C-alpha positions as a LaTeX table, in Angstrom:
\begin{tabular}{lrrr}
\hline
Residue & $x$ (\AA) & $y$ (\AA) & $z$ (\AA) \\
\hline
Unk1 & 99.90 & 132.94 & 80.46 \\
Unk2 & 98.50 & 129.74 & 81.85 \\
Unk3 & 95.70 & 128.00 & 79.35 \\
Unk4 & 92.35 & 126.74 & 80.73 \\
Unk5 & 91.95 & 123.33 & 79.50 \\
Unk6 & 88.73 & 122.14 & 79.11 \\
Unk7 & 87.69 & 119.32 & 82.12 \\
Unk8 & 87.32 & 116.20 & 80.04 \\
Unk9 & 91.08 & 116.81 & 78.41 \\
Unk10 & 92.82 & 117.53 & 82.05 \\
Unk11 & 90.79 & 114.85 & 83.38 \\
Unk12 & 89.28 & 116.66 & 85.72 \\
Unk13 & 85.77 & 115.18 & 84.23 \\
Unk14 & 84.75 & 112.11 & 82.77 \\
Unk15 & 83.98 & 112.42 & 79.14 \\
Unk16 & 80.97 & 111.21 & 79.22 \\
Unk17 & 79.19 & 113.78 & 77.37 \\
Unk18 & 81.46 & 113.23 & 74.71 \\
Unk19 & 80.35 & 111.60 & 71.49 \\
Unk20 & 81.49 & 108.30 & 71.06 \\
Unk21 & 81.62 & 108.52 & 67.04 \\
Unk22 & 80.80 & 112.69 & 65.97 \\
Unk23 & 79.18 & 113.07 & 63.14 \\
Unk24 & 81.03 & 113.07 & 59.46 \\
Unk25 & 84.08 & 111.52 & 61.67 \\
Unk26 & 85.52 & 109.49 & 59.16 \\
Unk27 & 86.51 & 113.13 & 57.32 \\
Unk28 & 87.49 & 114.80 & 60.34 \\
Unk29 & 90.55 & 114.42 & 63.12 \\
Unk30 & 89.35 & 112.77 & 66.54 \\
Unk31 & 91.00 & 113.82 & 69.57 \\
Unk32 & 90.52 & 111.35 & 72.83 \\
Unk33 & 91.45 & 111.17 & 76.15 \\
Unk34 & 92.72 & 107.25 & 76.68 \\
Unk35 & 92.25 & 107.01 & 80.22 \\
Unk36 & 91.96 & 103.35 & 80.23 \\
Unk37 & 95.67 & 103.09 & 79.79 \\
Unk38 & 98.30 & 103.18 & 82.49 \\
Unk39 & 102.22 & 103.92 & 82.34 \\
Unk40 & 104.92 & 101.64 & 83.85 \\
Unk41 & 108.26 & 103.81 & 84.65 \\
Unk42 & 111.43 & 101.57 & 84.63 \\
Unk43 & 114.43 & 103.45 & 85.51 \\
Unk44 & 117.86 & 102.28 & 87.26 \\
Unk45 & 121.25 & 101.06 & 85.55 \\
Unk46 & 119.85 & 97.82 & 85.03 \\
Unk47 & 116.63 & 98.87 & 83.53 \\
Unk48 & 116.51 & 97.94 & 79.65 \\
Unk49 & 118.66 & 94.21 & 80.54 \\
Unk50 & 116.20 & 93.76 & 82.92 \\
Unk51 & 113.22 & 94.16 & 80.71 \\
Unk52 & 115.22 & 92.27 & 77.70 \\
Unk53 & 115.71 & 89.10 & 80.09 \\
Unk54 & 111.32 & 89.75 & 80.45 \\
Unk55 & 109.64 & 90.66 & 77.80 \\
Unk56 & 109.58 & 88.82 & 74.11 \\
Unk57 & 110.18 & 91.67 & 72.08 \\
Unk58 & 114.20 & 92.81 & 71.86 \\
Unk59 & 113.97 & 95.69 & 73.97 \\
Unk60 & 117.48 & 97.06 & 72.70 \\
Unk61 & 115.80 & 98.09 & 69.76 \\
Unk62 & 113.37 & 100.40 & 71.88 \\
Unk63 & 114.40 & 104.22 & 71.52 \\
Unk64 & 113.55 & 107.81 & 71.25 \\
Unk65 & 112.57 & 107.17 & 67.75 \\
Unk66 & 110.93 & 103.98 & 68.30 \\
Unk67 & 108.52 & 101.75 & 70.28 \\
Unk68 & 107.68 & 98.28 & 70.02 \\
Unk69 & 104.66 & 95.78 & 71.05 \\
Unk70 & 105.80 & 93.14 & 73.17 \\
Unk71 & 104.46 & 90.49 & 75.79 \\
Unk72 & 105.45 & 89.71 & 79.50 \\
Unk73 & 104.67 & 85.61 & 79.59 \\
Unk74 & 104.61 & 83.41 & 82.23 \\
Unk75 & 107.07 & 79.82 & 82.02 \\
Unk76 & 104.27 & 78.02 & 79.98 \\
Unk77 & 104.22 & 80.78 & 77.68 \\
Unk78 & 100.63 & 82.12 & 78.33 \\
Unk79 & 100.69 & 85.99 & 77.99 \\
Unk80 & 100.27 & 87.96 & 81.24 \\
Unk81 & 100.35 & 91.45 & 79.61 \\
Unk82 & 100.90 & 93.09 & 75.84 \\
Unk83 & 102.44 & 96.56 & 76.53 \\
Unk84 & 103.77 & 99.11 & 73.78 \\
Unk85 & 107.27 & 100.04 & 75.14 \\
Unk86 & 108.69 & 102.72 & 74.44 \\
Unk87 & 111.46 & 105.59 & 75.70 \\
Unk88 & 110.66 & 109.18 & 76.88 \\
Unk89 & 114.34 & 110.82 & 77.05 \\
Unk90 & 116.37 & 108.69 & 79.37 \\
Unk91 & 112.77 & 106.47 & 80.50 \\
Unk92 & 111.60 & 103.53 & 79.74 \\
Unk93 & 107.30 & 103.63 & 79.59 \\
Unk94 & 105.55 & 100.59 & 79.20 \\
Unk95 & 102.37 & 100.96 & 78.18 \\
Unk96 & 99.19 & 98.40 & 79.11 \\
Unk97 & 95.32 & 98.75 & 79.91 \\
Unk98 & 95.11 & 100.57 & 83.38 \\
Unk99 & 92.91 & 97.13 & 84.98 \\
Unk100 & 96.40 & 95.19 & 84.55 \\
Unk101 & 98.74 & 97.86 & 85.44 \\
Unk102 & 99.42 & 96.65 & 89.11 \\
Unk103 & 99.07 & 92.88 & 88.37 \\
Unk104 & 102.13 & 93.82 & 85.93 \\
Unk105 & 103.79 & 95.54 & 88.12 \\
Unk106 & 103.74 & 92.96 & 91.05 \\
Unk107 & 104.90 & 90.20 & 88.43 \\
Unk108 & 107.90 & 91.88 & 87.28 \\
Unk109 & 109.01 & 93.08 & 90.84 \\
Unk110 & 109.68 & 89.59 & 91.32 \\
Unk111 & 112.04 & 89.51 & 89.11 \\
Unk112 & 114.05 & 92.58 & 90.27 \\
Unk113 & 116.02 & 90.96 & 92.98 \\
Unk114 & 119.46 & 92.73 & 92.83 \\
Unk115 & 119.09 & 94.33 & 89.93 \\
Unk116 & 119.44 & 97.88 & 90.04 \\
Unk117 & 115.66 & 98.69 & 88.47 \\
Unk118 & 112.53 & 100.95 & 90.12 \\
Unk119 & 109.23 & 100.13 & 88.84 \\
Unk120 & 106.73 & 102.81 & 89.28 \\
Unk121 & 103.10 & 103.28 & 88.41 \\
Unk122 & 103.60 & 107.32 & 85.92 \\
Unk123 & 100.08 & 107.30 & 84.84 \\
Unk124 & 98.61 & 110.01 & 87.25 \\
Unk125 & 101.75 & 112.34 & 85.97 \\
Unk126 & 101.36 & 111.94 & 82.62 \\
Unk127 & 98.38 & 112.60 & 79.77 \\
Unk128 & 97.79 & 109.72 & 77.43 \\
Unk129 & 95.97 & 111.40 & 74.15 \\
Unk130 & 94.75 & 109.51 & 70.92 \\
Unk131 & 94.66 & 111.47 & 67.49 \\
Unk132 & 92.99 & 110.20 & 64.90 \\
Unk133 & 91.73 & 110.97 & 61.27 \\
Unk134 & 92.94 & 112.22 & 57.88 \\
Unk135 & 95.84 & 114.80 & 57.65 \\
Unk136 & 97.10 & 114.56 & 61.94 \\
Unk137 & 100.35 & 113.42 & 60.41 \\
Unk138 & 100.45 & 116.83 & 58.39 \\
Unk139 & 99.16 & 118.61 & 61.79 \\
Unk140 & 101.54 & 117.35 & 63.84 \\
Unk141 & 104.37 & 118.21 & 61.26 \\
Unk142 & 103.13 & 121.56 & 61.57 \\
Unk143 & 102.95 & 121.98 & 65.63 \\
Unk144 & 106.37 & 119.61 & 66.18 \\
Unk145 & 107.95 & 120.01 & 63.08 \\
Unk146 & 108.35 & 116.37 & 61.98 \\
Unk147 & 105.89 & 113.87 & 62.69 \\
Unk148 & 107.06 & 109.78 & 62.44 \\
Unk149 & 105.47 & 107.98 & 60.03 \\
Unk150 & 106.48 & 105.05 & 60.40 \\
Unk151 & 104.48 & 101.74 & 62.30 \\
Unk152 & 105.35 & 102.56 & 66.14 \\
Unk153 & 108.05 & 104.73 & 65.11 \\
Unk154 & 108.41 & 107.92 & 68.30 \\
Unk155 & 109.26 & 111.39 & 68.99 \\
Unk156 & 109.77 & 113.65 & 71.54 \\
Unk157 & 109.87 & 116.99 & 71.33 \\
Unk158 & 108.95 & 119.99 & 73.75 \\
Unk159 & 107.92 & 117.46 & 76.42 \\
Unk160 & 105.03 & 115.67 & 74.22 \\
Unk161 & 106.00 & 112.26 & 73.23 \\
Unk162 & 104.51 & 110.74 & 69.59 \\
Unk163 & 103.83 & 107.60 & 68.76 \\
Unk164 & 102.30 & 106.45 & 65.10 \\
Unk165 & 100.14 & 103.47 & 65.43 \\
Unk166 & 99.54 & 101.00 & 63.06 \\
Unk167 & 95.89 & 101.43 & 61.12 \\
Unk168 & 94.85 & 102.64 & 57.81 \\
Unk169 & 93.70 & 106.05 & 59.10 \\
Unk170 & 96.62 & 108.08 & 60.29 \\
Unk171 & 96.22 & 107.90 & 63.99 \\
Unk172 & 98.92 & 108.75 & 66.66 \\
Unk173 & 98.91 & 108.25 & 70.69 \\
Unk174 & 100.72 & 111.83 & 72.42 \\
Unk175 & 101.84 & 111.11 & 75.60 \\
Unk176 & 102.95 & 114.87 & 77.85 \\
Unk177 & 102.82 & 116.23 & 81.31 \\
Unk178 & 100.46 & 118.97 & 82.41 \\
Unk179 & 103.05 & 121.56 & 81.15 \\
Unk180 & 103.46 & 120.57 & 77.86 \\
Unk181 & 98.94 & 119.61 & 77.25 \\
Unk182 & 99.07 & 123.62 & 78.19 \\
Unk183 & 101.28 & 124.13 & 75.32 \\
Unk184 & 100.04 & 122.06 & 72.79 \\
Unk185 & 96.07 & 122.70 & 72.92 \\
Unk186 & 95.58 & 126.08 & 71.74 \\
Unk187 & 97.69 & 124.67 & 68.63 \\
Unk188 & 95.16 & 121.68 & 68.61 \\
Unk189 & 91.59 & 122.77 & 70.18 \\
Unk190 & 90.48 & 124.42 & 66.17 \\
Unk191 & 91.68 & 121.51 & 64.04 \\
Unk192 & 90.15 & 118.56 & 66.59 \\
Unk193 & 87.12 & 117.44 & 67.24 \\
Unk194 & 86.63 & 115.61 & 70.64 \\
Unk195 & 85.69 & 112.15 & 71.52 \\
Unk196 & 85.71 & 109.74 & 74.23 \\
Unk197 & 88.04 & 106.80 & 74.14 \\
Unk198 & 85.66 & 104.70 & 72.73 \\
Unk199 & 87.03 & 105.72 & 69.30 \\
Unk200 & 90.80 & 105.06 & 69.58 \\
Unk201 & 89.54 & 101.38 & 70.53 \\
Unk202 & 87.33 & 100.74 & 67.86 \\
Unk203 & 91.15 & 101.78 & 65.75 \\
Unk204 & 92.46 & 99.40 & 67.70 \\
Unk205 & 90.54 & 96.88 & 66.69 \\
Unk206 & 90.54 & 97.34 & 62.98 \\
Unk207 & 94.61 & 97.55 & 62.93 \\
Unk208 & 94.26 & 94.24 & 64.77 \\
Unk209 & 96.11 & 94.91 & 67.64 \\
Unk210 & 95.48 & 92.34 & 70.71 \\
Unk211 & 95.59 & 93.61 & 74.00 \\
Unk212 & 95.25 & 91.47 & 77.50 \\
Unk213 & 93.40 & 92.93 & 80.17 \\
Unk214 & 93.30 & 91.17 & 84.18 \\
Unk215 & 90.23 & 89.52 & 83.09 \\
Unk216 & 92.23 & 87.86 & 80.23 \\
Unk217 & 95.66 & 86.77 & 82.05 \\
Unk218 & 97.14 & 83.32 & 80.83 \\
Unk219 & 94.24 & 83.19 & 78.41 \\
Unk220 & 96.62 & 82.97 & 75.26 \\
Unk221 & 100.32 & 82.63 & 73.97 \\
Unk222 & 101.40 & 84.73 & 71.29 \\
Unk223 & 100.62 & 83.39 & 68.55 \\
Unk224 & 97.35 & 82.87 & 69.21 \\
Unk225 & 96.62 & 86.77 & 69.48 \\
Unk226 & 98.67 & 87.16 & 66.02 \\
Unk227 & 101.69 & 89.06 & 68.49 \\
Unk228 & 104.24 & 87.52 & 65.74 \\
Unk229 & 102.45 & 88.87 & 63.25 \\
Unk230 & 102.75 & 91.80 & 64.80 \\
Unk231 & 106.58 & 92.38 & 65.27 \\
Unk232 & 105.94 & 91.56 & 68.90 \\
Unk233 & 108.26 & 88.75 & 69.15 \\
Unk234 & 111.72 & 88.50 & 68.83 \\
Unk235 & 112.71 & 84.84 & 67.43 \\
Unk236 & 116.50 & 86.39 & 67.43 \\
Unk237 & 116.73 & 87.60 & 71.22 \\
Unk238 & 117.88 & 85.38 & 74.31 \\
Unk239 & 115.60 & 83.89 & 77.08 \\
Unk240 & 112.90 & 85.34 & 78.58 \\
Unk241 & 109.77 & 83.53 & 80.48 \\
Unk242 & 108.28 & 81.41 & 78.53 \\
Unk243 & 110.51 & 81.96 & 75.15 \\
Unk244 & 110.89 & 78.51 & 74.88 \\
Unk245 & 107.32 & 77.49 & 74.84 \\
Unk246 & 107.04 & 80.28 & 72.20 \\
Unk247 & 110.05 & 79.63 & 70.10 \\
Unk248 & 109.13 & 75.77 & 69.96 \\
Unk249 & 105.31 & 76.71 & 68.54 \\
Unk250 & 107.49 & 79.20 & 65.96 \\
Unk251 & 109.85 & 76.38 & 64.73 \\
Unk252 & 108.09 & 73.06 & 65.06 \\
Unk253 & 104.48 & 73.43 & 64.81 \\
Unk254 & 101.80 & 75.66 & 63.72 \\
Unk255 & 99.07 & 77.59 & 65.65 \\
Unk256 & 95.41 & 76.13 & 66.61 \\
Unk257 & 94.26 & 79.54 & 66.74 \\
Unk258 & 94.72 & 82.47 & 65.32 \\
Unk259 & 93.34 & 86.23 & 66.19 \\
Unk260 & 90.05 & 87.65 & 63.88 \\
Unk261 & 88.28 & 90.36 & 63.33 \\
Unk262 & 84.48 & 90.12 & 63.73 \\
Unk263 & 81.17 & 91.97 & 64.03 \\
Unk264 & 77.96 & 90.93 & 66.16 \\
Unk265 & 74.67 & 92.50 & 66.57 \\
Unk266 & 74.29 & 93.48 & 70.49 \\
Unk267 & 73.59 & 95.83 & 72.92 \\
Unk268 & 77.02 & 96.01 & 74.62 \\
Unk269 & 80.70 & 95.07 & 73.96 \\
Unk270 & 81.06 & 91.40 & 75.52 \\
Unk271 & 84.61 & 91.67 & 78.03 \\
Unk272 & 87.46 & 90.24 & 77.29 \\
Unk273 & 87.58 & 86.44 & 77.96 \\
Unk274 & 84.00 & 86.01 & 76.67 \\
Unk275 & 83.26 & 82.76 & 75.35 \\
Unk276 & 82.17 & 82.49 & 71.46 \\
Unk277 & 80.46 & 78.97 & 70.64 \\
Unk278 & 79.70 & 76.67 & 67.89 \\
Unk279 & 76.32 & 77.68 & 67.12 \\
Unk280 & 74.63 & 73.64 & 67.23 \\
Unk281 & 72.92 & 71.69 & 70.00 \\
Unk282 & 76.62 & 71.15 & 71.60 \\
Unk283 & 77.78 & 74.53 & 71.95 \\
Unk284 & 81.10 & 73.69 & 71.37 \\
Unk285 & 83.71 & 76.53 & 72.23 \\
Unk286 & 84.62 & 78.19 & 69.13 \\
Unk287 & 87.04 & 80.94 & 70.62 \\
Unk288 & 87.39 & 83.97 & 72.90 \\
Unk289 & 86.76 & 87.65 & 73.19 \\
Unk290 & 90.31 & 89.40 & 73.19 \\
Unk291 & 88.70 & 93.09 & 73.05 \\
Unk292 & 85.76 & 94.64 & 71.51 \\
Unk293 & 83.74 & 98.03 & 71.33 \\
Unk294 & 80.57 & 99.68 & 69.51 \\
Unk295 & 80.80 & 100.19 & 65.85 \\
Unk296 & 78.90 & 103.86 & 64.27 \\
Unk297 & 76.93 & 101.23 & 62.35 \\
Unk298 & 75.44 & 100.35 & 65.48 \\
Unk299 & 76.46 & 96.90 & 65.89 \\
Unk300 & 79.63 & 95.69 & 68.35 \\
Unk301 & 83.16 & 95.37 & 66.55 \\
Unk302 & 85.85 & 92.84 & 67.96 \\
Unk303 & 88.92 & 90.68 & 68.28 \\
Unk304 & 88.44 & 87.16 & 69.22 \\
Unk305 & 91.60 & 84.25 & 69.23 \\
Unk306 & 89.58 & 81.63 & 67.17 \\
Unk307 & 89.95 & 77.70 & 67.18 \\
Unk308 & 90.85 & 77.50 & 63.03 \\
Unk309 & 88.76 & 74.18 & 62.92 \\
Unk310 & 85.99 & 75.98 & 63.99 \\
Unk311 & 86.31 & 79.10 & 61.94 \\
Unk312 & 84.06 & 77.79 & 58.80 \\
Unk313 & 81.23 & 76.27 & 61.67 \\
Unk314 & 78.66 & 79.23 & 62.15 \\
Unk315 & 79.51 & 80.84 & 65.29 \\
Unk316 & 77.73 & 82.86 & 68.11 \\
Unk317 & 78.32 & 85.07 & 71.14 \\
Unk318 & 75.09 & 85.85 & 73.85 \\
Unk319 & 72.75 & 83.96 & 71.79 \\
Unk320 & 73.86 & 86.05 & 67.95 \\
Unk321 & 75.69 & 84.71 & 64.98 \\
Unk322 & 78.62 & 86.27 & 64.47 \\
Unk323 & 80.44 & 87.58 & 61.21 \\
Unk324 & 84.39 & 86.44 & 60.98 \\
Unk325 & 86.89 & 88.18 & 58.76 \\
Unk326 & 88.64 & 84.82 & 57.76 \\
Unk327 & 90.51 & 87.04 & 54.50 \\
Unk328 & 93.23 & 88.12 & 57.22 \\
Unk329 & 93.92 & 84.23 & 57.92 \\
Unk330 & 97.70 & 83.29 & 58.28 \\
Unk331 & 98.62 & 80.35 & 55.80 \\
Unk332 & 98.48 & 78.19 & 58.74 \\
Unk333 & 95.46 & 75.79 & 59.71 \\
Unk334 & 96.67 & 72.93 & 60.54 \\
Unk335 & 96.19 & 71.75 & 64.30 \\
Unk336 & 99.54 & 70.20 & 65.03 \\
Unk337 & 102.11 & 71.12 & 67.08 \\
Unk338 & 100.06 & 73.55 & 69.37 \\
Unk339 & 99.59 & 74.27 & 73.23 \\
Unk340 & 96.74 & 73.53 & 74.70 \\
\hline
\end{tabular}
């Protein structure tokens, strides 16, 4: 018997009639659609060299029960894409915002020359779902039978691949074909409530996770967006673009800037690559919008890489101060030793 799925979860509608926050969500479990994310497919003999000799993170360590954040880079070490990879049985996904999906795509194509790799663009084959709140862990123990708790650690079972995400709340990304959303709703659609994708980035966010959209390219190296922090680097692993740029910042000198949380007071989310400035007659420029998204409180939450001499200087973004979570500061402040 073939299940009717409701239009804004087979993305047949937008889910714009969707509450961004529901009511009492901070008790309940959130279930989104995350349409602004697209899938890379890498498949051939060559495929996981191919993407070690690209990406920062050590892609060897990428399997069925794990994914990784990593970075493509260009030679000067300036990030081009983040992307959670991960493998689907014998597939290599990598995951990135849908805006940079064919700039990514094009980039590493160059690359391919002989190597026996196909990249294709899997995102119109395959659902992308965020679940968030208290107990999904338990819930998803109870529809697949074990759910990974570990940070990025993956399973895949009955054609719906899991994926914990880092975060205080419990939250996991399920990645399936039409075949297996079928399955899986009726064992979801009574413990869920739904929500647009407005809610799985505002957990984004608060885990800290940096993201680079097409607005954003060769805006920042690693560091600057906290990707070591993050287990997105590999400091072990052979060459890649740009790992030496990288690995000299790691060794010899410490970061200029650093990745924080903040909170400002307007109307809409300011896009990636936004400009925040010292708030004084010169307007110097304090640091840059990485992502950012409404808050329930009513106010804008967001990521911004951060000059650290400017972090104590009050700071502003379209004409509002700005609140900085400075607590989450690496021991590093010095500017020495830094790219420009």
């Amino acid at each position: 018997m073939q299940t009717t799925l409701p239009g804004w979860l087979s993305g047949h509608e937008d889910d714009n009639q969707l509450p961004d926050f529901p009511a009492h969500a901070d008790t309940q479990r959130l279930l989104c659609r995350l349409d602004q994310l697209g899938l890379i497919e890498v498949t051939g003999d060559d495929s996981r060299s191919f993407l070690q000799n690209m990406l920062s993170n050590d892609v060897r360590q990428v399997s069925m029960d794990s994914a990784q954040l990593t970075s493509l880079c260009t030679p000067k070490g300036r990030m081009l894409a983040i992307l959670v990879a991960l493998q689907r049985y014998d597939k290599l996904l990598l995951q990135l915002p849908k805006d940079n999906l064919l700039p990514t795509i094009k980039r590493l194509q160059l690359f391919v020359l002989r190597s026996k790799v196909t990249l294709s663009d899997v995102s119109d084959q395959l659902h992308c779902l965020g679940l968030i709140g208290p107990s999904s862990d338990e819930l998803l123990d109870h529809i697949l039978g074990n759910a990974p708790r570990n940070r990025f650690g993956s399973l895949t079972r009955d054609g719906i691949t899991v994926i914990r995400h880092p975060g205080d709340t419990p939250r996991y990304q399920l990645i399936c074909d039409d075949a297996s959303l079928e399955m899986l709703w009726p064992k979801l659609q009574s413990q869920v409530i739904p929500a647009r994708g407005t809610a799985w980035e505002l957990t984004e966010i608060q885990a800290g996770i940096p993201s680079v959209y097409e607005s954003s390219r060769e805006h920042f190296v690693p560091q600057w967006a906290n990707l070591d922090l993050l287990d997105g680097v590999s400091f072990k692993k052979g060459c890649y673009p740009g790992q030496e740029v990288v690995a000299r910042l790691h060794y010899l000198g410490k970061p200029n800037r650093r990745m924080l949380a903040g909170r400002v007071a307007l109307e809409t989310p300011p896009p990636p690559g936004m400009t925040l400035h010292v708030n004084d007659e010169g307007q110097q420029e304090a640091g840059e919008i990485v992502r950012a998204s409404h808050h329930p409180d009513g106010d804008i939450a967001f990521l911004a890489v951060m000059r650290l001499s400017m972090v104590k200087k009050p700071i502003q973004i379209g004409g509002q101060p700005v609140w900085l979570d400075t607590s989450s500061l690496p021991p590093e402040t010095e500017d020495t030793g830094a790219p420009h």
